[in-house]
């Protein structure tokens, strides 16, 4: 196979990987010291114009294998542009298999894993405008070692 053919395949794969037609918003907040303090409450602001569409709102968690528990608990708050709270819920997610301790999620970097936690599924926003999601860790310790970042992803559900 020629060098040009290899480059064309690589370029095609990169374009396909970057194409994410359903994503409306995605952002991460990195924790500088590789742990999530209870006082750190990342907020994500995004804009919704299509109120006829339905959306999935997904929390992203990036952790190391050094995270000491099998689960994580997160409270999320969804507010509209006036600050009115539309939703609040406490959710838990397994980061490791409870019996074997094997890391769950996806990994592309050895001992670092990414997880997605569905906050709201098939959600229809009541009006166009800016919305904010705040994430808070809700564990028994103030410092969650091994949590590198959290993020938010908003996806439009295909009709």
PDB file of C-alpha atoms in Angstrom:
ATOM      1  CA  UNK A   1       0.000   0.000   0.000  1.00  0.00           C
ATOM      2  CA  UNK A   2       1.354   3.427  -0.916  1.00  0.00           C
ATOM      3  CA  UNK A   3       2.132   6.160   1.610  1.00  0.00           C
ATOM      4  CA  UNK A   4      -0.559   8.316   0.014  1.00  0.00           C
ATOM      5  CA  UNK A   5      -3.194   5.598   0.492  1.00  0.00           C
ATOM      6  CA  UNK A   6      -2.225   5.222   4.167  1.00  0.00           C
ATOM      7  CA  UNK A   7      -2.503   8.979   4.709  1.00  0.00           C
ATOM      8  CA  UNK A   8      -5.910   9.042   3.016  1.00  0.00           C
ATOM      9  CA  UNK A   9      -7.159   6.259   5.310  1.00  0.00           C
ATOM     10  CA  UNK A  10      -5.802   8.053   8.384  1.00  0.00           C
ATOM     11  CA  UNK A  11      -7.384  11.348   7.287  1.00  0.00           C
ATOM     12  CA  UNK A  12     -10.721   9.601   6.680  1.00  0.00           C
ATOM     13  CA  UNK A  13     -10.640   8.034  10.126  1.00  0.00           C
ATOM     14  CA  UNK A  14      -9.860  11.381  11.741  1.00  0.00           C
ATOM     15  CA  UNK A  15     -12.734  13.101   9.948  1.00  0.00           C
ATOM     16  CA  UNK A  16     -15.116  10.301  10.936  1.00  0.00           C
ATOM     17  CA  UNK A  17     -13.977  10.449  14.553  1.00  0.00           C
ATOM     18  CA  UNK A  18     -14.461  14.220  14.731  1.00  0.00           C
ATOM     19  CA  UNK A  19     -17.957  14.125  13.250  1.00  0.00           C
ATOM     20  CA  UNK A  20     -20.456  14.180  16.090  1.00  0.00           C
ATOM     21  CA  UNK A  21     -23.690  15.503  14.654  1.00  0.00           C
ATOM     22  CA  UNK A  22     -25.764  14.900  17.795  1.00  0.00           C
ATOM     23  CA  UNK A  23     -23.495  16.828  20.178  1.00  0.00           C
ATOM     24  CA  UNK A  24     -24.881  20.234  21.138  1.00  0.00           C
ATOM     25  CA  UNK A  25     -22.390  20.893  23.942  1.00  0.00           C
ATOM     26  CA  UNK A  26     -19.466  19.145  25.623  1.00  0.00           C
ATOM     27  CA  UNK A  27     -16.926  20.487  28.075  1.00  0.00           C
ATOM     28  CA  UNK A  28     -14.695  19.161  30.858  1.00  0.00           C
ATOM     29  CA  UNK A  29     -13.343  20.805  33.989  1.00  0.00           C
ATOM     30  CA  UNK A  30      -9.957  19.387  35.007  1.00  0.00           C
ATOM     31  CA  UNK A  31      -9.033  19.134  38.672  1.00  0.00           C
ATOM     32  CA  UNK A  32      -5.562  20.579  39.041  1.00  0.00           C
ATOM     33  CA  UNK A  33      -4.364  18.342  41.888  1.00  0.00           C
ATOM     34  CA  UNK A  34      -5.929  15.121  40.531  1.00  0.00           C
ATOM     35  CA  UNK A  35      -8.693  15.080  43.115  1.00  0.00           C
ATOM     36  CA  UNK A  36     -12.208  16.493  43.409  1.00  0.00           C
ATOM     37  CA  UNK A  37     -12.787  18.587  46.518  1.00  0.00           C
ATOM     38  CA  UNK A  38     -16.311  18.825  47.925  1.00  0.00           C
ATOM     39  CA  UNK A  39     -15.988  22.627  47.631  1.00  0.00           C
ATOM     40  CA  UNK A  40     -15.442  22.369  43.839  1.00  0.00           C
ATOM     41  CA  UNK A  41     -18.808  22.560  42.098  1.00  0.00           C
ATOM     42  CA  UNK A  42     -18.219  22.810  38.347  1.00  0.00           C
ATOM     43  CA  UNK A  43     -20.885  24.628  36.350  1.00  0.00           C
ATOM     44  CA  UNK A  44     -21.552  24.225  32.653  1.00  0.00           C
ATOM     45  CA  UNK A  45     -23.544  26.797  30.689  1.00  0.00           C
ATOM     46  CA  UNK A  46     -25.004  25.939  27.301  1.00  0.00           C
ATOM     47  CA  UNK A  47     -27.532  27.389  24.887  1.00  0.00           C
ATOM     48  CA  UNK A  48     -30.666  25.648  23.634  1.00  0.00           C
ATOM     49  CA  UNK A  49     -32.691  27.101  20.769  1.00  0.00           C
ATOM     50  CA  UNK A  50     -34.652  24.088  19.498  1.00  0.00           C
ATOM     51  CA  UNK A  51     -37.300  23.418  22.147  1.00  0.00           C
ATOM     52  CA  UNK A  52     -39.131  20.944  19.917  1.00  0.00           C
ATOM     53  CA  UNK A  53     -36.194  18.517  20.021  1.00  0.00           C
ATOM     54  CA  UNK A  54     -35.426  16.086  22.804  1.00  0.00           C
ATOM     55  CA  UNK A  55     -32.029  15.822  24.450  1.00  0.00           C
ATOM     56  CA  UNK A  56     -29.902  13.533  26.586  1.00  0.00           C
ATOM     57  CA  UNK A  57     -27.902  15.314  29.277  1.00  0.00           C
ATOM     58  CA  UNK A  58     -24.871  13.278  30.286  1.00  0.00           C
ATOM     59  CA  UNK A  59     -22.316  13.737  33.059  1.00  0.00           C
ATOM     60  CA  UNK A  60     -18.757  12.721  32.173  1.00  0.00           C
ATOM     61  CA  UNK A  61     -16.288  11.448  34.763  1.00  0.00           C
ATOM     62  CA  UNK A  62     -12.576  10.855  34.185  1.00  0.00           C
ATOM     63  CA  UNK A  63     -10.740   8.883  36.864  1.00  0.00           C
ATOM     64  CA  UNK A  64      -7.530   6.993  37.538  1.00  0.00           C
ATOM     65  CA  UNK A  65      -7.402   3.400  38.740  1.00  0.00           C
ATOM     66  CA  UNK A  66      -6.188   4.822  42.056  1.00  0.00           C
ATOM     67  CA  UNK A  67      -9.757   5.989  42.830  1.00  0.00           C
ATOM     68  CA  UNK A  68     -10.390   4.101  46.097  1.00  0.00           C
ATOM     69  CA  UNK A  69     -14.088   3.144  45.773  1.00  0.00           C
ATOM     70  CA  UNK A  70     -16.137   1.183  43.277  1.00  0.00           C
ATOM     71  CA  UNK A  71     -18.848   3.865  42.989  1.00  0.00           C
ATOM     72  CA  UNK A  72     -19.223   7.602  42.821  1.00  0.00           C
ATOM     73  CA  UNK A  73     -22.245   9.675  43.792  1.00  0.00           C
ATOM     74  CA  UNK A  74     -22.989  12.992  42.136  1.00  0.00           C
ATOM     75  CA  UNK A  75     -25.777  15.505  42.633  1.00  0.00           C
ATOM     76  CA  UNK A  76     -26.691  17.552  39.582  1.00  0.00           C
ATOM     77  CA  UNK A  77     -28.721  20.746  39.322  1.00  0.00           C
ATOM     78  CA  UNK A  78     -30.288  21.975  36.076  1.00  0.00           C
ATOM     79  CA  UNK A  79     -31.219  25.681  36.116  1.00  0.00           C
ATOM     80  CA  UNK A  80     -32.652  27.951  33.465  1.00  0.00           C
ATOM     81  CA  UNK A  81     -31.306  31.430  32.632  1.00  0.00           C
ATOM     82  CA  UNK A  82     -33.283  33.037  35.488  1.00  0.00           C
ATOM     83  CA  UNK A  83     -31.697  30.688  38.034  1.00  0.00           C
ATOM     84  CA  UNK A  84     -34.876  28.661  38.469  1.00  0.00           C
ATOM     85  CA  UNK A  85     -34.040  25.082  39.367  1.00  0.00           C
ATOM     86  CA  UNK A  86     -35.688  22.715  36.890  1.00  0.00           C
ATOM     87  CA  UNK A  87     -34.175  19.437  38.108  1.00  0.00           C
ATOM     88  CA  UNK A  88     -32.041  18.152  40.968  1.00  0.00           C
ATOM     89  CA  UNK A  89     -31.100  14.547  41.557  1.00  0.00           C
ATOM     90  CA  UNK A  90     -28.518  12.370  43.280  1.00  0.00           C
ATOM     91  CA  UNK A  91     -27.129   9.645  41.017  1.00  0.00           C
ATOM     92  CA  UNK A  92     -24.610   6.895  41.568  1.00  0.00           C
ATOM     93  CA  UNK A  93     -22.385   5.178  39.049  1.00  0.00           C
ATOM     94  CA  UNK A  94     -19.996   2.243  39.265  1.00  0.00           C
ATOM     95  CA  UNK A  95     -16.463   3.125  38.168  1.00  0.00           C
ATOM     96  CA  UNK A  96     -15.173  -0.362  39.012  1.00  0.00           C
ATOM     97  CA  UNK A  97     -16.823  -3.764  39.122  1.00  0.00           C
ATOM     98  CA  UNK A  98     -17.953  -4.267  42.737  1.00  0.00           C
ATOM     99  CA  UNK A  99     -16.773  -7.901  42.884  1.00  0.00           C
ATOM    100  CA  UNK A 100     -13.656  -8.045  40.739  1.00  0.00           C
ATOM    101  CA  UNK A 101     -12.453  -4.453  41.077  1.00  0.00           C
ATOM    102  CA  UNK A 102     -11.918  -4.320  37.313  1.00  0.00           C
ATOM    103  CA  UNK A 103     -12.176  -0.746  35.964  1.00  0.00           C
ATOM    104  CA  UNK A 104     -15.305   0.026  33.961  1.00  0.00           C
ATOM    105  CA  UNK A 105     -15.688   2.725  31.330  1.00  0.00           C
ATOM    106  CA  UNK A 106     -13.449   3.357  28.371  1.00  0.00           C
ATOM    107  CA  UNK A 107      -9.709   3.899  28.425  1.00  0.00           C
ATOM    108  CA  UNK A 108      -7.327   5.203  25.862  1.00  0.00           C
ATOM    109  CA  UNK A 109      -4.608   6.214  28.290  1.00  0.00           C
ATOM    110  CA  UNK A 110      -3.647   3.149  30.346  1.00  0.00           C
ATOM    111  CA  UNK A 111      -4.823   3.768  33.902  1.00  0.00           C
ATOM    112  CA  UNK A 112      -7.282   6.594  33.063  1.00  0.00           C
ATOM    113  CA  UNK A 113     -10.947   5.781  32.419  1.00  0.00           C
ATOM    114  CA  UNK A 114     -13.896   7.787  31.117  1.00  0.00           C
ATOM    115  CA  UNK A 115     -17.481   7.173  32.217  1.00  0.00           C
ATOM    116  CA  UNK A 116     -20.815   8.594  31.164  1.00  0.00           C
ATOM    117  CA  UNK A 117     -23.688   9.013  33.606  1.00  0.00           C
ATOM    118  CA  UNK A 118     -27.069   9.887  32.107  1.00  0.00           C
ATOM    119  CA  UNK A 119     -28.484  12.782  34.114  1.00  0.00           C
ATOM    120  CA  UNK A 120     -31.640  13.300  32.046  1.00  0.00           C
ATOM    121  CA  UNK A 121     -32.826  11.204  29.126  1.00  0.00           C
ATOM    122  CA  UNK A 122     -35.185  12.289  26.368  1.00  0.00           C
ATOM    123  CA  UNK A 123     -35.516  15.732  27.966  1.00  0.00           C
ATOM    124  CA  UNK A 124     -37.368  18.592  26.314  1.00  0.00           C
ATOM    125  CA  UNK A 125     -36.297  22.087  27.360  1.00  0.00           C
ATOM    126  CA  UNK A 126     -39.261  24.350  28.201  1.00  0.00           C
ATOM    127  CA  UNK A 127     -38.010  27.494  26.423  1.00  0.00           C
ATOM    128  CA  UNK A 128     -35.056  28.653  24.333  1.00  0.00           C
ATOM    129  CA  UNK A 129     -32.122  30.214  26.128  1.00  0.00           C
ATOM    130  CA  UNK A 130     -29.164  29.509  28.364  1.00  0.00           C
ATOM    131  CA  UNK A 131     -29.149  26.641  30.843  1.00  0.00           C
ATOM    132  CA  UNK A 132     -26.686  25.693  33.552  1.00  0.00           C
ATOM    133  CA  UNK A 133     -25.822  22.322  35.035  1.00  0.00           C
ATOM    134  CA  UNK A 134     -23.852  22.222  38.302  1.00  0.00           C
ATOM    135  CA  UNK A 135     -22.194  18.999  39.438  1.00  0.00           C
ATOM    136  CA  UNK A 136     -21.364  18.243  43.080  1.00  0.00           C
ATOM    137  CA  UNK A 137     -19.648  15.175  44.437  1.00  0.00           C
ATOM    138  CA  UNK A 138     -21.671  13.544  47.211  1.00  0.00           C
ATOM    139  CA  UNK A 139     -19.367  11.095  48.939  1.00  0.00           C
ATOM    140  CA  UNK A 140     -18.368  10.496  52.555  1.00  0.00           C
ATOM    141  CA  UNK A 141     -14.984  12.162  52.030  1.00  0.00           C
ATOM    142  CA  UNK A 142     -14.340  15.789  51.199  1.00  0.00           C
ATOM    143  CA  UNK A 143     -11.517  14.871  48.816  1.00  0.00           C
ATOM    144  CA  UNK A 144     -11.975  12.304  46.068  1.00  0.00           C
ATOM    145  CA  UNK A 145      -8.496  11.196  45.073  1.00  0.00           C
ATOM    146  CA  UNK A 146      -8.147   9.854  41.558  1.00  0.00           C
ATOM    147  CA  UNK A 147     -10.887  11.964  39.941  1.00  0.00           C
ATOM    148  CA  UNK A 148      -9.148  13.944  37.224  1.00  0.00           C
ATOM    149  CA  UNK A 149     -12.071  15.746  35.594  1.00  0.00           C
ATOM    150  CA  UNK A 150     -15.828  15.964  35.257  1.00  0.00           C
ATOM    151  CA  UNK A 151     -17.769  17.234  32.319  1.00  0.00           C
ATOM    152  CA  UNK A 152     -21.113  17.678  30.680  1.00  0.00           C
ATOM    153  CA  UNK A 153     -22.394  16.541  27.321  1.00  0.00           C
ATOM    154  CA  UNK A 154     -25.722  17.552  25.783  1.00  0.00           C
ATOM    155  CA  UNK A 155     -26.874  15.477  22.809  1.00  0.00           C
ATOM    156  CA  UNK A 156     -29.830  16.065  20.532  1.00  0.00           C
ATOM    157  CA  UNK A 157     -31.772  12.854  19.995  1.00  0.00           C
ATOM    158  CA  UNK A 158     -32.165  12.064  16.316  1.00  0.00           C
ATOM    159  CA  UNK A 159     -35.816  12.088  15.189  1.00  0.00           C
TER     160      UNK A 159
END
